[in-house]
Amino acid sequence: MNKITNKVSILLILAGVLACQPKGPATVTTSDAAGKVYVAPGQYDEFYNIVSGGFNGQIGVYGIPSGRLFRILPVFAVSPESGYGFSEETKPMLNTSHGFVPWDDLHHIALSTTKGEHDGRWAFANGNNTPRVARVSFESFRTEEILEIPNSGGNHSSPFITENTEYLVAGTRFSIPMANKDVPIDSYKENFKGSISFIKVDQESGRMNIAFQLRTPGFNYDLSRAGKGPSHGWFFFSCYNTEQAHTLLEVNASQRDKDFIMAINWKKAEEYIAQGKGRVEKAKYAHNVYDEKTHMATSTIKEEVVVLDIKDFPDIAYFIPCPKSPHGCDVDPSGEYIVGSGKLAAMMPVFSFTKLQNAIANKTYDGDFDGIPVIKYEAALHGEVKKPGLGPLHTEFDEKGNAYTSFFVSSEIVKWNVKTLEVLDRVPTYYSIGHLSVPGGPTSKPHGKYVIAYNKITKDRYLPTGPELTQSAQLYDISGDKMQLLLDFPTVGEPHYAEAIPASLIREKSRKIYKIEENENPYAAKGEAQARVERKGNEIHVYMTAIRSHLTPDNIEGVNVGDEVYFHVTNLEQDWDVPHGFAIKGALNAEILIMPGETQTLKWKPQQPGVVPFYCTDFCSALHQEMSGYIRISAAGVKTPLKFSTGTFE
Ligand code: RUQ
Ligand code: CUA
């Protein structure tokens, strides 16, 4: 669209908004909706939407209500945009006990909270396939830490967070034999176990470590939520495949009428750990940390975890029966109600935390499973939402006592009242919604206003792009009695969970530059006077600086085929939004992008003699095209003297 038609359509939209000023209830026209999502040029969005990228291993950052994409944050995937996972400094972030794993499947986002409310410190996310959790800083919008989770086979019920970010949990989706035991698959019932890790978060630095693991019965742990308010100190997990099938789960894991929600008293578990009752087990897992001062990541392999077997500690765990193959397991803002969403059930049970506590006190049990008490269904039940829809998955909440549940099979969002359990409204989604998000929806204090649907299928909603169509989100206004569809917006990757947070909690603290005098990277050149080239055996270290619009040094000679060349590029700029890039022909990894004040390193192995150009890849000034240089490569054994310079020219 050219600028003129663009202007015309904006005017039409605005005219439309004016033309349908409040004329009675809820008749919605397109232009009314357009007015609600229109963020005029130069204006900001009200919310950040932090959206998982699913199989791309990244996080997308969008604005709400506009749906504009601001940034793709690489987490469990290498990034061709920033060089994350390609530069020498960031490669260790993707190290695991299996080695370098450059691609994972990211499902869930958990934003840090204090007293149950968003605090804008960090976002956490799970690597589902090679079990890991990550922490992203809201100052730098970068992945600062990745912790591998041992004894896990699919890190799906992860990460979920306690009220004050004391712990994240990471529960295994698939049970496995612990300690890599080689056993027959059909010995599932006797040999396979579940595992739930409690990851302690340091309140200052955000650093994560596995405080303890719970050993749990062998079935599947799908999703989770922490208690809050009165239920703070508890965690709830949806469990399926309590049939303990190990083949054709689509049939064999759907036999029982009810599976479970597992209620965990983590404060009790914490006490047992403090009393030294945990047993130390060997395990191997990587802990990777990115240091903002050295601009470098390090990877450490850890060797042990502390384990509590829940069957040996009778007051840690209880099972609540929940019909049929529950997926979402969500706790309302008051902390009193726990919603179970049985994918195959025709109603949705809502459990009461108070009733659960009474049932435990009175031992209103229905036998046990593997030694863990099973609470009588009715004893913990607040009530059932009758005939809400087909295939309930996830529930979020607003600030007015309403719940919003996604229904995959009937492709809709259903609004209902948490106390009365009455269905209030329903809207179609296009198509097959998975997760949904109300800003602040999982916290004690929802911000409300919108619900966003993250759909699994888009079919005919957008211009086609071959066999793979864009993934998509949809924004609905929930400020009135009826939900109103406002906007479709494409997402990058497959969105699973997402959270939305007021921009005001993050915007002001966004980092602009790294101070050059605080740069502790050992390969930094903190001024052009420090730029140099050094040979150490067959390693060539180029300490290079970048500032508009030249690289120093930009002429290098005396390098041979067989050498390994490390370009350590320091960006000397101290201005916001002036990264420089670096690329050299034949680099087998990638390019790098260096933020103001930062040092990043690209490794390059010349393979033949000649003169090779390198240049800046980020259009940084009118003379960006001039920001380039040459390196001369001599054949192996040729003694060309080592020489470097900038600016000598006759
Ligand atoms: S899941 S679509 Cu991986 Cu969170 Cu429910
Ligand atoms: Cu620096 Cu272009």
PDB file of N, CA and C in Angstrom, residues 140-205:
ATOM      1  N   SER A 140      17.625  -6.281  29.032  1.00  0.00           N
ATOM      2  CA  SER A 140      18.343  -6.433  27.765  1.00  0.00           C
ATOM      3  C   SER A 140      17.529  -7.180  26.711  1.00  0.00           C
ATOM      4  N   PHE A 141      16.402  -7.775  27.102  1.00  0.00           N
ATOM      5  CA  PHE A 141      15.657  -8.653  26.197  1.00  0.00           C
ATOM      6  C   PHE A 141      16.564  -9.727  25.604  1.00  0.00           C
ATOM      7  N   ARG A 142      17.389 -10.296  26.474  1.00  0.00           N
ATOM      8  CA  ARG A 142      18.269 -11.369  26.049  1.00  0.00           C
ATOM      9  C   ARG A 142      18.141 -12.553  26.995  1.00  0.00           C
ATOM     10  N   THR A 143      18.484 -13.720  26.468  1.00  0.00           N
ATOM     11  CA  THR A 143      18.537 -14.913  27.301  1.00  0.00           C
ATOM     12  C   THR A 143      19.799 -14.834  28.143  1.00  0.00           C
ATOM     13  N   GLU A 144      19.627 -14.824  29.457  1.00  0.00           N
ATOM     14  CA  GLU A 144      20.775 -14.681  30.350  1.00  0.00           C
ATOM     15  C   GLU A 144      21.198 -15.995  30.966  1.00  0.00           C
ATOM     16  N   GLU A 145      20.290 -16.975  30.964  1.00  0.00           N
ATOM     17  CA  GLU A 145      20.622 -18.196  31.683  1.00  0.00           C
ATOM     18  C   GLU A 145      19.802 -19.362  31.139  1.00  0.00           C
ATOM     19  N   ILE A 146      20.433 -20.522  31.037  1.00  0.00           N
ATOM     20  CA  ILE A 146      19.725 -21.750  30.662  1.00  0.00           C
ATOM     21  C   ILE A 146      20.187 -22.871  31.582  1.00  0.00           C
ATOM     22  N   LEU A 147      19.211 -23.553  32.176  1.00  0.00           N
ATOM     23  CA  LEU A 147      19.507 -24.645  33.103  1.00  0.00           C
ATOM     24  C   LEU A 147      18.883 -25.919  32.548  1.00  0.00           C
ATOM     25  N   GLU A 148      19.710 -26.932  32.387  1.00  0.00           N
ATOM     26  CA  GLU A 148      19.193 -28.221  31.905  1.00  0.00           C
ATOM     27  C   GLU A 148      18.510 -28.955  33.061  1.00  0.00           C
ATOM     28  N   ILE A 149      17.504 -29.761  32.737  1.00  0.00           N
ATOM     29  CA  ILE A 149      16.768 -30.503  33.764  1.00  0.00           C
ATOM     30  C   ILE A 149      17.050 -31.991  33.596  1.00  0.00           C
ATOM     31  N   PRO A 150      17.767 -32.601  34.549  1.00  0.00           N
ATOM     32  CA  PRO A 150      18.050 -34.030  34.435  1.00  0.00           C
ATOM     33  C   PRO A 150      16.834 -34.860  34.838  1.00  0.00           C
ATOM     34  N   ASN A 151      16.849 -36.124  34.544  1.00  0.00           N
ATOM     35  CA  ASN A 151      15.780 -37.064  34.919  1.00  0.00           C
ATOM     36  C   ASN A 151      14.427 -36.652  34.356  1.00  0.00           C
ATOM     37  N   SER A 152      14.429 -36.036  33.201  1.00  0.00           N
ATOM     38  CA  SER A 152      13.182 -35.573  32.616  1.00  0.00           C
ATOM     39  C   SER A 152      13.105 -36.083  31.185  1.00  0.00           C
ATOM     40  N   GLY A 153      11.884 -36.406  30.760  1.00  0.00           N
ATOM     41  CA  GLY A 153      11.707 -36.880  29.388  1.00  0.00           C
ATOM     42  C   GLY A 153      10.661 -36.036  28.682  1.00  0.00           C
ATOM     43  N   GLY A 154      10.951 -34.792  28.415  1.00  0.00           N
ATOM     44  CA  GLY A 154       9.950 -33.905  27.815  1.00  0.00           C
ATOM     45  C   GLY A 154       9.486 -32.949  28.886  1.00  0.00           C
ATOM     46  N   ASN A 155      10.057 -31.759  28.850  1.00  0.00           N
ATOM     47  CA  ASN A 155       9.899 -30.805  29.952  1.00  0.00           C
ATOM     48  C   ASN A 155       8.663 -29.943  29.717  1.00  0.00           C
ATOM     49  N   HIS A 156       7.456 -30.533  29.841  1.00  0.00           N
ATOM     50  CA  HIS A 156       6.249 -29.807  29.431  1.00  0.00           C
ATOM     51  C   HIS A 156       5.583 -29.032  30.554  1.00  0.00           C
ATOM     52  N   SER A 157       5.427 -29.621  31.730  1.00  0.00           N
ATOM     53  CA  SER A 157       4.776 -28.862  32.815  1.00  0.00           C
ATOM     54  C   SER A 157       5.812 -27.921  33.409  1.00  0.00           C
ATOM     55  N   SER A 158       6.192 -26.948  32.606  1.00  0.00           N
ATOM     56  CA  SER A 158       7.364 -26.136  32.908  1.00  0.00           C
ATOM     57  C   SER A 158       7.365 -24.917  32.015  1.00  0.00           C
ATOM     58  N   PRO A 159       7.857 -23.758  32.420  1.00  0.00           N
ATOM     59  CA  PRO A 159       8.090 -23.435  33.797  1.00  0.00           C
ATOM     60  C   PRO A 159       6.840 -22.772  34.349  1.00  0.00           C
ATOM     61  N   PHE A 160       6.489 -23.111  35.575  1.00  0.00           N
ATOM     62  CA  PHE A 160       5.402 -22.425  36.260  1.00  0.00           C
ATOM     63  C   PHE A 160       6.003 -21.881  37.549  1.00  0.00           C
ATOM     64  N   ILE A 161       5.402 -20.814  38.050  1.00  0.00           N
ATOM     65  CA  ILE A 161       6.142 -19.967  38.977  1.00  0.00           C
ATOM     66  C   ILE A 161       5.330 -19.719  40.245  1.00  0.00           C
ATOM     67  N   THR A 162       6.002 -19.629  41.371  1.00  0.00           N
ATOM     68  CA  THR A 162       5.301 -19.329  42.631  1.00  0.00           C
ATOM     69  C   THR A 162       5.100 -17.819  42.766  1.00  0.00           C
ATOM     70  N   GLU A 163       4.250 -17.478  43.726  1.00  0.00           N
ATOM     71  CA  GLU A 163       3.794 -16.103  43.938  1.00  0.00           C
ATOM     72  C   GLU A 163       4.907 -15.048  43.986  1.00  0.00           C
ATOM     73  N   ASN A 164       5.996 -15.362  44.638  1.00  0.00           N
ATOM     74  CA  ASN A 164       7.099 -14.403  44.751  1.00  0.00           C
ATOM     75  C   ASN A 164       8.325 -14.874  43.975  1.00  0.00           C
ATOM     76  N   THR A 165       8.105 -15.678  42.947  1.00  0.00           N
ATOM     77  CA  THR A 165       9.211 -16.176  42.129  1.00  0.00           C
ATOM     78  C   THR A 165      10.230 -16.949  42.978  1.00  0.00           C
ATOM     79  N   GLU A 166       9.751 -17.555  44.091  1.00  0.00           N
ATOM     80  CA  GLU A 166      10.666 -18.363  44.896  1.00  0.00           C
ATOM     81  C   GLU A 166      11.170 -19.549  44.082  1.00  0.00           C
ATOM     82  N   TYR A 167      10.218 -20.202  43.403  1.00  0.00           N
ATOM     83  CA  TYR A 167      10.540 -21.405  42.639  1.00  0.00           C
ATOM     84  C   TYR A 167       9.880 -21.362  41.266  1.00  0.00           C
ATOM     85  N   LEU A 168      10.551 -22.052  40.344  1.00  0.00           N
ATOM     86  CA  LEU A 168       9.908 -22.457  39.095  1.00  0.00           C
ATOM     87  C   LEU A 168       9.783 -23.953  39.194  1.00  0.00           C
ATOM     88  N   VAL A 169       8.729 -24.539  38.609  1.00  0.00           N
ATOM     89  CA  VAL A 169       8.747 -25.992  38.519  1.00  0.00           C
ATOM     90  C   VAL A 169       8.970 -26.415  37.081  1.00  0.00           C
ATOM     91  N   ALA A 170       9.545 -27.610  36.948  1.00  0.00           N
ATOM     92  CA  ALA A 170       9.755 -28.226  35.651  1.00  0.00           C
ATOM     93  C   ALA A 170       9.392 -29.692  35.812  1.00  0.00           C
ATOM     94  N   GLY A 171       8.220 -30.069  35.304  1.00  0.00           N
ATOM     95  CA  GLY A 171       7.761 -31.449  35.431  1.00  0.00           C
ATOM     96  C   GLY A 171       7.919 -32.186  34.115  1.00  0.00           C
ATOM     97  N   THR A 172       8.211 -33.451  34.213  1.00  0.00           N
ATOM     98  CA  THR A 172       8.421 -34.248  33.006  1.00  0.00           C
ATOM     99  C   THR A 172       7.081 -34.596  32.369  1.00  0.00           C
ATOM    100  N   ARG A 173       6.988 -34.523  31.048  1.00  0.00           N
ATOM    101  CA  ARG A 173       5.759 -34.996  30.413  1.00  0.00           C
ATOM    102  C   ARG A 173       5.766 -36.514  30.342  1.00  0.00           C
ATOM    103  N   PHE A 174       6.871 -37.061  29.886  1.00  0.00           N
ATOM    104  CA  PHE A 174       6.954 -38.512  29.750  1.00  0.00           C
ATOM    105  C   PHE A 174       7.720 -39.073  30.931  1.00  0.00           C
ATOM    106  N   SER A 175       7.164 -40.096  31.540  1.00  0.00           N
ATOM    107  CA  SER A 175       7.941 -40.775  32.564  1.00  0.00           C
ATOM    108  C   SER A 175       9.000 -41.634  31.891  1.00  0.00           C
ATOM    109  N   ILE A 176      10.089 -41.825  32.586  1.00  0.00           N
ATOM    110  CA  ILE A 176      11.211 -42.596  32.046  1.00  0.00           C
ATOM    111  C   ILE A 176      11.862 -43.382  33.181  1.00  0.00           C
ATOM    112  N   PRO A 177      12.658 -44.400  32.837  1.00  0.00           N
ATOM    113  CA  PRO A 177      13.447 -45.036  33.894  1.00  0.00           C
ATOM    114  C   PRO A 177      14.526 -44.051  34.328  1.00  0.00           C
ATOM    115  N   MET A 178      14.692 -43.860  35.618  1.00  0.00           N
ATOM    116  CA  MET A 178      15.687 -42.898  36.101  1.00  0.00           C
ATOM    117  C   MET A 178      17.094 -43.424  35.848  1.00  0.00           C
ATOM    118  N   ALA A 179      18.030 -42.498  35.869  1.00  0.00           N
ATOM    119  CA  ALA A 179      19.458 -42.810  35.749  1.00  0.00           C
ATOM    120  C   ALA A 179      19.783 -43.593  34.479  1.00  0.00           C
ATOM    121  N   ASN A 180      19.092 -43.264  33.380  1.00  0.00           N
ATOM    122  CA  ASN A 180      19.359 -43.890  32.074  1.00  0.00           C
ATOM    123  C   ASN A 180      19.406 -45.409  32.124  1.00  0.00           C
ATOM    124  N   LYS A 181      18.534 -46.007  32.961  1.00  0.00           N
ATOM    125  CA  LYS A 181      18.563 -47.462  33.078  1.00  0.00           C
ATOM    126  C   LYS A 181      18.091 -48.127  31.798  1.00  0.00           C
ATOM    127  N   ASP A 182      18.747 -49.202  31.400  1.00  0.00           N
ATOM    128  CA  ASP A 182      18.412 -49.947  30.193  1.00  0.00           C
ATOM    129  C   ASP A 182      17.428 -51.049  30.588  1.00  0.00           C
ATOM    130  N   VAL A 183      16.124 -50.815  30.359  1.00  0.00           N
ATOM    131  CA  VAL A 183      15.096 -51.785  30.766  1.00  0.00           C
ATOM    132  C   VAL A 183      14.117 -51.987  29.612  1.00  0.00           C
ATOM    133  N   PRO A 184      13.366 -53.103  29.607  1.00  0.00           N
ATOM    134  CA  PRO A 184      12.367 -53.289  28.553  1.00  0.00           C
ATOM    135  C   PRO A 184      11.279 -52.216  28.659  1.00  0.00           C
ATOM    136  N   ILE A 185      10.792 -51.734  27.504  1.00  0.00           N
ATOM    137  CA  ILE A 185       9.769 -50.687  27.508  1.00  0.00           C
ATOM    138  C   ILE A 185       8.503 -51.186  28.197  1.00  0.00           C
ATOM    139  N   ASP A 186       8.220 -52.504  28.054  1.00  0.00           N
ATOM    140  CA  ASP A 186       6.985 -52.976  28.681  1.00  0.00           C
ATOM    141  C   ASP A 186       7.120 -53.205  30.190  1.00  0.00           C
ATOM    142  N   SER A 187       8.249 -52.795  30.740  1.00  0.00           N
ATOM    143  CA  SER A 187       8.339 -52.805  32.207  1.00  0.00           C
ATOM    144  C   SER A 187       7.985 -51.416  32.756  1.00  0.00           C
ATOM    145  N   TYR A 188       7.228 -50.657  31.972  1.00  0.00           N
ATOM    146  CA  TYR A 188       6.846 -49.288  32.349  1.00  0.00           C
ATOM    147  C   TYR A 188       6.364 -49.196  33.800  1.00  0.00           C
ATOM    148  N   LYS A 189       5.356 -50.046  34.130  1.00  0.00           N
ATOM    149  CA  LYS A 189       4.736 -49.900  35.449  1.00  0.00           C
ATOM    150  C   LYS A 189       5.727 -50.037  36.584  1.00  0.00           C
ATOM    151  N   GLU A 190       6.693 -50.921  36.405  1.00  0.00           N
ATOM    152  CA  GLU A 190       7.605 -51.085  37.543  1.00  0.00           C
ATOM    153  C   GLU A 190       8.819 -50.144  37.472  1.00  0.00           C
ATOM    154  N   ASN A 191       9.257 -49.789  36.271  1.00  0.00           N
ATOM    155  CA  ASN A 191      10.524 -49.059  36.172  1.00  0.00           C
ATOM    156  C   ASN A 191      10.436 -47.573  35.842  1.00  0.00           C
ATOM    157  N   PHE A 192       9.301 -47.126  35.299  1.00  0.00           N
ATOM    158  CA  PHE A 192       9.257 -45.735  34.844  1.00  0.00           C
ATOM    159  C   PHE A 192       8.755 -44.827  35.968  1.00  0.00           C
ATOM    160  N   LYS A 193       9.352 -43.642  36.044  1.00  0.00           N
ATOM    161  CA  LYS A 193       8.989 -42.700  37.115  1.00  0.00           C
ATOM    162  C   LYS A 193       8.814 -41.299  36.540  1.00  0.00           C
ATOM    163  N   GLY A 194       8.027 -40.525  37.276  1.00  0.00           N
ATOM    164  CA  GLY A 194       7.923 -39.107  36.954  1.00  0.00           C
ATOM    165  C   GLY A 194       8.907 -38.317  37.791  1.00  0.00           C
ATOM    166  N   SER A 195       9.145 -37.086  37.378  1.00  0.00           N
ATOM    167  CA  SER A 195      10.130 -36.275  38.075  1.00  0.00           C
ATOM    168  C   SER A 195       9.722 -34.808  37.956  1.00  0.00           C
ATOM    169  N   ILE A 196       9.675 -34.141  39.107  1.00  0.00           N
ATOM    170  CA  ILE A 196       9.296 -32.728  39.133  1.00  0.00           C
ATOM    171  C   ILE A 196      10.436 -31.955  39.792  1.00  0.00           C
ATOM    172  N   SER A 197      11.019 -31.037  39.076  1.00  0.00           N
ATOM    173  CA  SER A 197      12.131 -30.260  39.635  1.00  0.00           C
ATOM    174  C   SER A 197      11.637 -28.938  40.185  1.00  0.00           C
ATOM    175  N   PHE A 198      12.107 -28.608  41.366  1.00  0.00           N
ATOM    176  CA  PHE A 198      11.851 -27.287  41.954  1.00  0.00           C
ATOM    177  C   PHE A 198      13.118 -26.461  41.813  1.00  0.00           C
ATOM    178  N   ILE A 199      13.006 -25.402  41.028  1.00  0.00           N
ATOM    179  CA  ILE A 199      14.174 -24.587  40.696  1.00  0.00           C
ATOM    180  C   ILE A 199      14.104 -23.301  41.496  1.00  0.00           C
ATOM    181  N   LYS A 200      15.097 -23.103  42.321  1.00  0.00           N
ATOM    182  CA  LYS A 200      15.136 -21.908  43.180  1.00  0.00           C
ATOM    183  C   LYS A 200      15.656 -20.735  42.342  1.00  0.00           C
ATOM    184  N   VAL A 201      15.035 -19.577  42.527  1.00  0.00           N
ATOM    185  CA  VAL A 201      15.464 -18.391  41.780  1.00  0.00           C
ATOM    186  C   VAL A 201      16.037 -17.372  42.768  1.00  0.00           C
ATOM    187  N   ASP A 202      17.281 -16.972  42.554  1.00  0.00           N
ATOM    188  CA  ASP A 202      17.878 -15.960  43.414  1.00  0.00           C
ATOM    189  C   ASP A 202      17.206 -14.621  43.131  1.00  0.00           C
ATOM    190  N   GLN A 203      16.708 -13.985  44.207  1.00  0.00           N
ATOM    191  CA  GLN A 203      15.881 -12.792  44.014  1.00  0.00           C
ATOM    192  C   GLN A 203      16.673 -11.593  43.510  1.00  0.00           C
ATOM    193  N   GLU A 204      17.971 -11.581  43.740  1.00  0.00           N
ATOM    194  CA  GLU A 204      18.792 -10.471  43.252  1.00  0.00           C
ATOM    195  C   GLU A 204      19.209 -10.690  41.811  1.00  0.00           C
ATOM    196  N   SER A 205      19.908 -11.797  41.600  1.00  0.00           N
ATOM    197  CA  SER A 205      20.535 -12.019  40.297  1.00  0.00           C
ATOM    198  C   SER A 205      19.625 -12.772  39.337  1.00  0.00           C
TER     199      SER A 205
END
